[in-house]
CSV table of C-alpha atoms in Angstrom, one decimal:
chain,number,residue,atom,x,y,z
A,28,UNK,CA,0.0,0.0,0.0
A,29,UNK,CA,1.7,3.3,-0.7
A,30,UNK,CA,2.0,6.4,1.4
A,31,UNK,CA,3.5,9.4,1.3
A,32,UNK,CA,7.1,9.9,2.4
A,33,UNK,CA,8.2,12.6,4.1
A,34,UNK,CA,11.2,14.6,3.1
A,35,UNK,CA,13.0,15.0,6.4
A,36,UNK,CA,11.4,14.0,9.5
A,37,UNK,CA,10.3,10.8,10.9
A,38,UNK,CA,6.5,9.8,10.4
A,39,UNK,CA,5.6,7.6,13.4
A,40,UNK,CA,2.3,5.2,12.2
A,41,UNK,CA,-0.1,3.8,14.7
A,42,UNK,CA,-3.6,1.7,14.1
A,43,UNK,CA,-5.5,4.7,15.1
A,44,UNK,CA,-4.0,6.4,11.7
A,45,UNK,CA,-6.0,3.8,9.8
A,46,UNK,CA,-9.0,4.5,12.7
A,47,UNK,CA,-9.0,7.9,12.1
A,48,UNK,CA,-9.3,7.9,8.8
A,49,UNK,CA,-12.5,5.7,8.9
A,50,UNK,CA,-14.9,8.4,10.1
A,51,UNK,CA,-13.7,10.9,6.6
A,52,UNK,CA,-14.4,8.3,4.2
A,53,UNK,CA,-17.3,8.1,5.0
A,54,UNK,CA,-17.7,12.4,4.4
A,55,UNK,CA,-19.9,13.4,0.9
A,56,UNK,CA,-17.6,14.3,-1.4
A,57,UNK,CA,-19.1,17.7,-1.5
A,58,UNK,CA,-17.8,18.2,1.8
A,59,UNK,CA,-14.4,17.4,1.5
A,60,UNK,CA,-14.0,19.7,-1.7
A,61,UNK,CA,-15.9,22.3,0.2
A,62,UNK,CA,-13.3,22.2,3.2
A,63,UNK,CA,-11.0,25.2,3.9
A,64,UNK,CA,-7.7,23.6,4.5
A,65,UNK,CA,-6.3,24.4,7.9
A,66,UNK,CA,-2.8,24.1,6.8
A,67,UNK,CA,-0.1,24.6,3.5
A,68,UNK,CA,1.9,22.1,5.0
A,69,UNK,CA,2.6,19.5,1.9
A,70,UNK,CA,3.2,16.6,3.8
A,71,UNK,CA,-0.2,16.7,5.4
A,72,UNK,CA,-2.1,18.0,2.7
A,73,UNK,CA,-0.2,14.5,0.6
A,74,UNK,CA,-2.3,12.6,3.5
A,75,UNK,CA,-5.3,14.1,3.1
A,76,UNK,CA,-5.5,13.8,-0.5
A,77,UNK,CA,-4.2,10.1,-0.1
A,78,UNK,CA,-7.0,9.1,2.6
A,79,UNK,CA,-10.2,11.1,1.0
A,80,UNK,CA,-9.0,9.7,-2.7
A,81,UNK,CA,-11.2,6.6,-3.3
A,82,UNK,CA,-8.4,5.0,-5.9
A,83,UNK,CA,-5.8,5.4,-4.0
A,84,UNK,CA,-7.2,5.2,-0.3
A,85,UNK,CA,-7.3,1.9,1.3
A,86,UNK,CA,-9.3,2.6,4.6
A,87,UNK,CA,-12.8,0.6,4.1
A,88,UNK,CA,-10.6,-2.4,3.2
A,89,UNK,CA,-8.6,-1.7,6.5
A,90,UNK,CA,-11.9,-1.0,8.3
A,91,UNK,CA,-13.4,-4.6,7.1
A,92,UNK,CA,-10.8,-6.4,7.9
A,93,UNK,CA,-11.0,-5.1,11.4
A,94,UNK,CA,-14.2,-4.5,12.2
A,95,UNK,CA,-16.0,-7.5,10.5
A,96,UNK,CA,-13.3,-10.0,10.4
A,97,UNK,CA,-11.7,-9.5,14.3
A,98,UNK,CA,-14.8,-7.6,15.8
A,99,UNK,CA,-14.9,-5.9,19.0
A,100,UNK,CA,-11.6,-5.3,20.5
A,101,UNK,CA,-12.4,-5.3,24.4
A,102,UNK,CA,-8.7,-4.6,26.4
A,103,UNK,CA,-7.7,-8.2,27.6
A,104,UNK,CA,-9.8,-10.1,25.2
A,105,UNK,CA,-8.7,-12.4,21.9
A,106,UNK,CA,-10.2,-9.8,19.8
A,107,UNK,CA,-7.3,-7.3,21.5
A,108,UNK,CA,-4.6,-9.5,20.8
A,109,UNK,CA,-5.9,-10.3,16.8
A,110,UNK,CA,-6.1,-6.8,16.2
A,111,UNK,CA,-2.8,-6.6,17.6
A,112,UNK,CA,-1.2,-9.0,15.8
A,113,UNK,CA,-3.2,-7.9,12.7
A,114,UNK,CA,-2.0,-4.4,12.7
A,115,UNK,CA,1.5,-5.4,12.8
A,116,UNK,CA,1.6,-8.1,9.9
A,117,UNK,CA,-0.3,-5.6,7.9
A,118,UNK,CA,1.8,-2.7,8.8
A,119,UNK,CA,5.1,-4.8,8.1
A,120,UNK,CA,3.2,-6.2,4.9
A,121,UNK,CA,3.4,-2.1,3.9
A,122,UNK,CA,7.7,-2.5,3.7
A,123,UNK,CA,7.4,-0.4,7.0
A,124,UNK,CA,9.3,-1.1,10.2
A,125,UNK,CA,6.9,-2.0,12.7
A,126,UNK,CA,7.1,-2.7,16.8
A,127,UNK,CA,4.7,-3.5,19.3
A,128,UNK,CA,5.2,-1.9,22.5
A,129,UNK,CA,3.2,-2.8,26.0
A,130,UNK,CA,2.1,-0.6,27.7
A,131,UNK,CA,0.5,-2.2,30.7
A,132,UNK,CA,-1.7,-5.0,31.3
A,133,UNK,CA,-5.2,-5.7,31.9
A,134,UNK,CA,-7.7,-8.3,33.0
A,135,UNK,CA,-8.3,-11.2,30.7
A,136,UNK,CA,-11.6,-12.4,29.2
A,137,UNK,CA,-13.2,-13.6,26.6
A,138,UNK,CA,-16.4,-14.2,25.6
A,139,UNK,CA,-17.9,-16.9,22.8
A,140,UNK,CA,-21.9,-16.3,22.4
A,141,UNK,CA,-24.7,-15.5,24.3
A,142,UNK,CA,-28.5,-16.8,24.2
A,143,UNK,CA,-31.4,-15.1,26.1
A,144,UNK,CA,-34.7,-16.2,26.0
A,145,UNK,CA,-37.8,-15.2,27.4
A,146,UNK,CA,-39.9,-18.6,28.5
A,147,UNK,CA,-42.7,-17.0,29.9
A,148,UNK,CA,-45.6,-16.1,29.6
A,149,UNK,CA,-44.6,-16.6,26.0
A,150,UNK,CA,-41.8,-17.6,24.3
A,151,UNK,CA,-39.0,-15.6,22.4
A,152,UNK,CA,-35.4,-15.0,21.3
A,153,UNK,CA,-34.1,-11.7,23.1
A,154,UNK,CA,-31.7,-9.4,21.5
A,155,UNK,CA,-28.9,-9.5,23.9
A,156,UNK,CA,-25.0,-9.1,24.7
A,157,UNK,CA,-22.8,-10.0,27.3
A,158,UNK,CA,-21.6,-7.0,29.5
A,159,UNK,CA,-17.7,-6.9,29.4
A,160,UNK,CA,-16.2,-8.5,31.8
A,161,UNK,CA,-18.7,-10.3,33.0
A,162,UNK,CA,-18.9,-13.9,34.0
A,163,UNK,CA,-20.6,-16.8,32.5
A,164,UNK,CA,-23.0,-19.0,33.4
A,165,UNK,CA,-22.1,-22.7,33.0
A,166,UNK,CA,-24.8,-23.5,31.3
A,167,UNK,CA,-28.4,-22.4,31.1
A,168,UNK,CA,-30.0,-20.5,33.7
A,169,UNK,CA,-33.3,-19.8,34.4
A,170,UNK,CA,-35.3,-18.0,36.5
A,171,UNK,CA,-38.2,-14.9,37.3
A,172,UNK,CA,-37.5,-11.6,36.0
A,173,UNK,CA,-38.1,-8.9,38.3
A,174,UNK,CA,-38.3,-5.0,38.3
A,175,UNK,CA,-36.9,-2.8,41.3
A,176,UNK,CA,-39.0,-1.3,43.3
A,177,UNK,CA,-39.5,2.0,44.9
A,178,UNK,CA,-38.2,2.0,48.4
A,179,UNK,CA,-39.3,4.2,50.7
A,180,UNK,CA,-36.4,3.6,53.3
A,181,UNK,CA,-32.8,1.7,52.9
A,182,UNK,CA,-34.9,-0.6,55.5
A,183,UNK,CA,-37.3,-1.7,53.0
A,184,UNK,CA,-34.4,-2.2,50.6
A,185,UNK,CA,-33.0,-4.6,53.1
A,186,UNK,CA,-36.2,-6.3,53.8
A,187,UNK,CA,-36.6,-7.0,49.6
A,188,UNK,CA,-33.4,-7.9,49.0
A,189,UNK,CA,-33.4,-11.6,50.0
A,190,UNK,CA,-36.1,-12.0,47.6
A,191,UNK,CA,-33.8,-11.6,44.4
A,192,UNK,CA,-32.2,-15.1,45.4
A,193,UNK,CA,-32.5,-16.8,41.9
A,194,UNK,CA,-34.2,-14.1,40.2
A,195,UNK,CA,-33.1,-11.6,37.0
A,196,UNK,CA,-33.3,-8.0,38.1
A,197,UNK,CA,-34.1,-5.4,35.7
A,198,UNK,CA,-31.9,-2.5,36.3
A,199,UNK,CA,-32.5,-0.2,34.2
A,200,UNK,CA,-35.4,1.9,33.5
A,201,UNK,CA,-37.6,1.2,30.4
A,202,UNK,CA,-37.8,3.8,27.5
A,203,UNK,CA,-41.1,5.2,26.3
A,204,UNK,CA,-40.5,4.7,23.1
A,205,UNK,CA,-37.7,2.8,20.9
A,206,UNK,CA,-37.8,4.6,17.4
A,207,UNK,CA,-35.1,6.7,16.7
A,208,UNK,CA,-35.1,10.5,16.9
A,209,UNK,CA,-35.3,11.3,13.1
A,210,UNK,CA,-38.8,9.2,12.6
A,211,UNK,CA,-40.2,11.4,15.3
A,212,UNK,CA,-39.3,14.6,14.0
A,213,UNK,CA,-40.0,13.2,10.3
A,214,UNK,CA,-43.8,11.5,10.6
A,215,UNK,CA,-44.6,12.6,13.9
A,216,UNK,CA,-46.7,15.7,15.0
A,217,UNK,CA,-45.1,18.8,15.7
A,218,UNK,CA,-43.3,18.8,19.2
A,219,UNK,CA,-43.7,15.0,19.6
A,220,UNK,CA,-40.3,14.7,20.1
A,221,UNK,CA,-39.8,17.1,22.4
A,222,UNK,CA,-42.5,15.9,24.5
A,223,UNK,CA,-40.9,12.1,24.3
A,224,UNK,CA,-37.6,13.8,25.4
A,225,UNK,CA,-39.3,15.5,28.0
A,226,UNK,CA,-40.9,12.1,29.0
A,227,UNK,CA,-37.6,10.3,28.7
A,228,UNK,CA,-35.9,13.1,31.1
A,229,UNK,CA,-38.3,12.9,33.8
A,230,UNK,CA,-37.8,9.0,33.9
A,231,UNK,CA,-34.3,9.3,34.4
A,232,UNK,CA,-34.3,11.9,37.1
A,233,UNK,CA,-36.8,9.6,38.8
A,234,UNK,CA,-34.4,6.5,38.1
A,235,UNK,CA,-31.5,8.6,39.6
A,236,UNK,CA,-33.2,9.1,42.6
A,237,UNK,CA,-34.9,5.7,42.9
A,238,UNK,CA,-31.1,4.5,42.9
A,239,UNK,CA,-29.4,7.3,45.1
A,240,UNK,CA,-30.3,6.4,48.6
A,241,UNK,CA,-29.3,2.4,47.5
A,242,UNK,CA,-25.4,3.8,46.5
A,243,UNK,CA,-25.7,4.0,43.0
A,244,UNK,CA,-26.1,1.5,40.3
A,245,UNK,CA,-22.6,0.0,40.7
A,246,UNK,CA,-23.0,-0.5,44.5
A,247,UNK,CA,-26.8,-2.2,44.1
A,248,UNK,CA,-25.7,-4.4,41.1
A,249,UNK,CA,-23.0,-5.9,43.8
A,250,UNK,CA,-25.8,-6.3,46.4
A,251,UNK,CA,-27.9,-7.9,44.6
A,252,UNK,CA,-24.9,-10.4,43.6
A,253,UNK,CA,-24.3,-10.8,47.0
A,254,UNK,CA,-27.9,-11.6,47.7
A,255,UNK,CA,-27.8,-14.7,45.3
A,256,UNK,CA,-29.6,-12.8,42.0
A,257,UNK,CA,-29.5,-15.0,38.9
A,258,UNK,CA,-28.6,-11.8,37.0
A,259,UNK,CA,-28.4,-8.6,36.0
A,260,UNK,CA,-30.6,-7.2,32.9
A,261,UNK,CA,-30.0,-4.1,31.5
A,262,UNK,CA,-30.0,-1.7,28.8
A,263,UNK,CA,-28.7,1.4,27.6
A,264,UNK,CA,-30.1,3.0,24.0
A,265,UNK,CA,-28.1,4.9,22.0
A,266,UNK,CA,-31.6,6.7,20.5
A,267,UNK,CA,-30.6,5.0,17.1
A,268,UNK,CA,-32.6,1.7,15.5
A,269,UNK,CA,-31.2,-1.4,17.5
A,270,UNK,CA,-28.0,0.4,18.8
A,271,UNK,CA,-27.3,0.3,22.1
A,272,UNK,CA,-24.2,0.9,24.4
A,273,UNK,CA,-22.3,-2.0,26.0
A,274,UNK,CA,-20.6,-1.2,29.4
A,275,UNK,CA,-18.8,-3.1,31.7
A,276,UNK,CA,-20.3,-5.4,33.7
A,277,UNK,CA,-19.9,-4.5,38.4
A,278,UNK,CA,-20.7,-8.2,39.2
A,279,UNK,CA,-17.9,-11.0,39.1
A,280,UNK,CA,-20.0,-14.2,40.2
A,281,UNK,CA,-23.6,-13.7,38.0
A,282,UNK,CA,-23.6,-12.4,34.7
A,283,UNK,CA,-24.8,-8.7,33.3
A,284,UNK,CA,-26.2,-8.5,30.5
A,285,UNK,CA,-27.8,-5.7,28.3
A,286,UNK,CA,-31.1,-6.0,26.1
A,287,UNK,CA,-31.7,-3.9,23.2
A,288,UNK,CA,-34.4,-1.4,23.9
A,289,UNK,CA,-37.8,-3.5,22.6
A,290,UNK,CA,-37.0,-5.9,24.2
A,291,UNK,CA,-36.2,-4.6,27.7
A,292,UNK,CA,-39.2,-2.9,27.4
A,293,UNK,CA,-41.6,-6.4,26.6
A,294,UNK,CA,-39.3,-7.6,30.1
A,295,UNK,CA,-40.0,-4.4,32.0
A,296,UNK,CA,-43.9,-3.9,30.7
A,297,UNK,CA,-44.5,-7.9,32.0
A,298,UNK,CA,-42.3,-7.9,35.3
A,299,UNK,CA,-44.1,-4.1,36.1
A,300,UNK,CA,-47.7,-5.7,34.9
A,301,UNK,CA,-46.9,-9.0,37.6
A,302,UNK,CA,-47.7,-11.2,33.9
A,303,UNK,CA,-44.6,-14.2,35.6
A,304,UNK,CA,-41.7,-13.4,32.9
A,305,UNK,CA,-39.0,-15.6,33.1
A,306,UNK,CA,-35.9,-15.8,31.5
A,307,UNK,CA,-33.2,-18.3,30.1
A,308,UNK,CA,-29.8,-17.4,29.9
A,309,UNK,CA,-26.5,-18.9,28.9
A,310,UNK,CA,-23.4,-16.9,28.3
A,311,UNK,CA,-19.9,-18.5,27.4
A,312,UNK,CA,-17.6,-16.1,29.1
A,313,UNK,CA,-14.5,-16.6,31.1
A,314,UNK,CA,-11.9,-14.8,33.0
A,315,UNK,CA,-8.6,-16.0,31.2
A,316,UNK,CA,-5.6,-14.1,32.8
A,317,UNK,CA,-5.1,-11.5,35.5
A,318,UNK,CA,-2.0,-9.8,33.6
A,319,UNK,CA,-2.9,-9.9,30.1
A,320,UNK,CA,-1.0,-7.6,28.0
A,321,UNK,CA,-1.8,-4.4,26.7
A,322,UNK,CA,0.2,-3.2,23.4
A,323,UNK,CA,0.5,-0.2,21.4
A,324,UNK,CA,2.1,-1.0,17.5
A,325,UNK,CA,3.9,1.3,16.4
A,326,UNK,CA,5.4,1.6,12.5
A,327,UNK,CA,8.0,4.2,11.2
A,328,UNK,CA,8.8,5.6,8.3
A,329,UNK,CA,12.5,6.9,8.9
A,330,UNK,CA,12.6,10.3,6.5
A,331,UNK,CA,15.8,10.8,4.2
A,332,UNK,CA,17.5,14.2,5.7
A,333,UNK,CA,16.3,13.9,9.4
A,334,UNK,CA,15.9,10.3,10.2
A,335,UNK,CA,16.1,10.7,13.9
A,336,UNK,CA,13.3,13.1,14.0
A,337,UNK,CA,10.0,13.2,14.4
C-alpha cells in the first residue's frame, strides 16, 4: 500500500492512523471539496488527498478487515490481541518497520456467544449481549424476572433484598419509546419529540433518585450479587434503531447483560404488569488471565534528511 514519504522527518504510524481515517471516508464528497484547508503544510495535505482519494485510499478495506473479520476489540480479550497481531503483519506487509510496544496490562476475558430467552408467559429470542467483563453461566440458567421497586427507606431495601435469590433483576429503567429521533421529527406531530424527550428526562431523574439512597447502580448491582440474584438485565439506548451501548459489567459471580431497547421494554412492561416473565440465559464467558497484555504497535517511516526526527 503506498504512502507518502516525508522529506526529512520521521512519520511515526499507529492503528488509530488507519481509525481515524474511517470516520472521513465516509464524508460526501461535497464536503471534502468544500473544506477550507487548515494548513499549507505539503506533507499533510499528501495525507489528506491520499486518505479522502477513493483510488488510492485503502481505509474501508482496513476497516473490514477489522471491524467485521476480528470484531470488538475489548482490552484483555482475543479480539485485543488479533487486532494486535493484525495491525503489525499488515503494517510490516506495507515494507514499513513496525514494533509492538506494552504498555500495561489488563484483566483477561473472553467471551464466545450469548442466548437469552424469554420462557414465559410466551416464548421468544431476546436481542442481547454480554456485559464486558462479565462472568458466565455454566450452562443455562433460568429463573423470574423482576423490576426494582420503589423504596421508601434503605430498611425496606434490606427487607426486599433476600427475595432476588434466583431471580433476573431489571436495572435499568424502560424507554417510552424505541424509534429513533429522526422518525419522530420526520412523521410525527409537531413537538412529539420534544414531549418524548421531556418524557424520557423525567424517567431518568426519577431513576437517579430511585437509585441514590441504594449507592448508586454500581454498588446495588454488587448487592444484589451478594444476595444470590440470577442476574443482572440491563439496557442502555443509543436513540438509534437497534443500537445500544455496552458497558462493563460491576458483578464477578452472576452475569450482566444488556437487552436492546424493545425488548427490555416487553421484560419491563411484564415484570411491572406481575404477567410471571422468566428468563433463560447462557453466556460462554470466562476470566482468562489476571495480567494480560496491553500493546501499542507502532510503524516508522525513517525520513531521508532527518531520520532521527519526528
Amino acid at each position: 500500500m503506498p504512502f507518502p514519504r516525508p522529506n526529512r522527518t520521521t512519520l511515526p504510524l499507529t492503528l488509530g492512523l488507519a481509525l481515524a481515517t474511517v470516520a472521513a471516508v465516509t464524508m460526501a464528497p461535497t464536503s471534502a471539496a468544500a473544506q477550507d484547508f487548515p494548513t499549507d503544510d505539503a506533507v499533510i495535505r499528501q495525507l489528506w488527498a491520499e486518505g479522502m482519494d477513493p483510488q488510492a485510499s485503502h481505509i474501508e478495506a482496513l476497516a473490514q478487515a477489522l471491524l467485521d473479520s476480528i470484531g470488538p476489540r475489548l482490552a484483555g480479550s482475543p479480539g485485543y490481541q488479533r487486532a494486535v497481531d493484525w495491525a503489525e503483519a499488515t503494517v510490516a506487509g506495507w515494507g514499513v518497520e513496525v514494533e509492538r510496544e506494552q504498555y500495561g496490562t489488563w484483566v483477561g476475558w473472553e467471551s464466545d456467544f450469548i442466548h437469552a430467552d424469554l420462557t414465559a408467559p410466551r416464548r421468544r429470542t431476546l436481542e442481547a449481549h454480554t456485559l464486558a467483563w462479565s462472568p458466565g453461566t455454566d450452562g443455562p440458567v433460568e429463573g423470574d424476572v423482576i423490576a426494582l421497586p420503589e423504596f421508601d427507606s434503605p430498611d425496606a431495601f434490606e427487607a426486599w433484598l433476600p427475595s432476588v435469590a434466583g431471580r433476573f433483576v431489571l436495572l435499568s429503567p424502560a424507554e417510552p419509546t424505541c424509534r429513533a429521533p429522526e422518525s419522530w421529527t420526520t412523521y410525527g406531530q409537531d413537538g412529539a419529540w420534544d414531549r418524548i424527550q421531556a418524557q424520557r428526562q423525567q424517567i431518568a431523574i426519577d431513576w437517579n433518585q430511585r437509585l441514590l439512597p441504594l449507592g448508586g447502580q454500581v454498588r446495588l448491582a454488587q448487592a444484589l450479587e451478594a444476595a444470590g440474584a440470577a442476574g443482572i438485565v440491563t439496557s442502555r439506548w443509543s436513540e438509534g434503531w437497534g443500537v445500544n451501548k455496552i458497558f462493563s459489567a460491576a458483578t464477578r459471580d452472576i452475569p450482566s447483560i444488556d437487552v436492546s431497547c424493545e425488548d427490555f421494554g416487553l421484560l419491563s412492561r411484564l415484570a411491572e404488569a406481575d404477567q410471571g416473565p422468566r428468563l433463560r440465559l447462557d453466556i460462554a464467558a470466562r476470566f482468562t488471565d489476571d495480567d494480560a497484555p496491553m500493546y501499542n504497535v507502532i510503524g516508522r517511516i525513517p525520513g531521508t534528511e532527518l531520520p532521527n526526527e519526528y
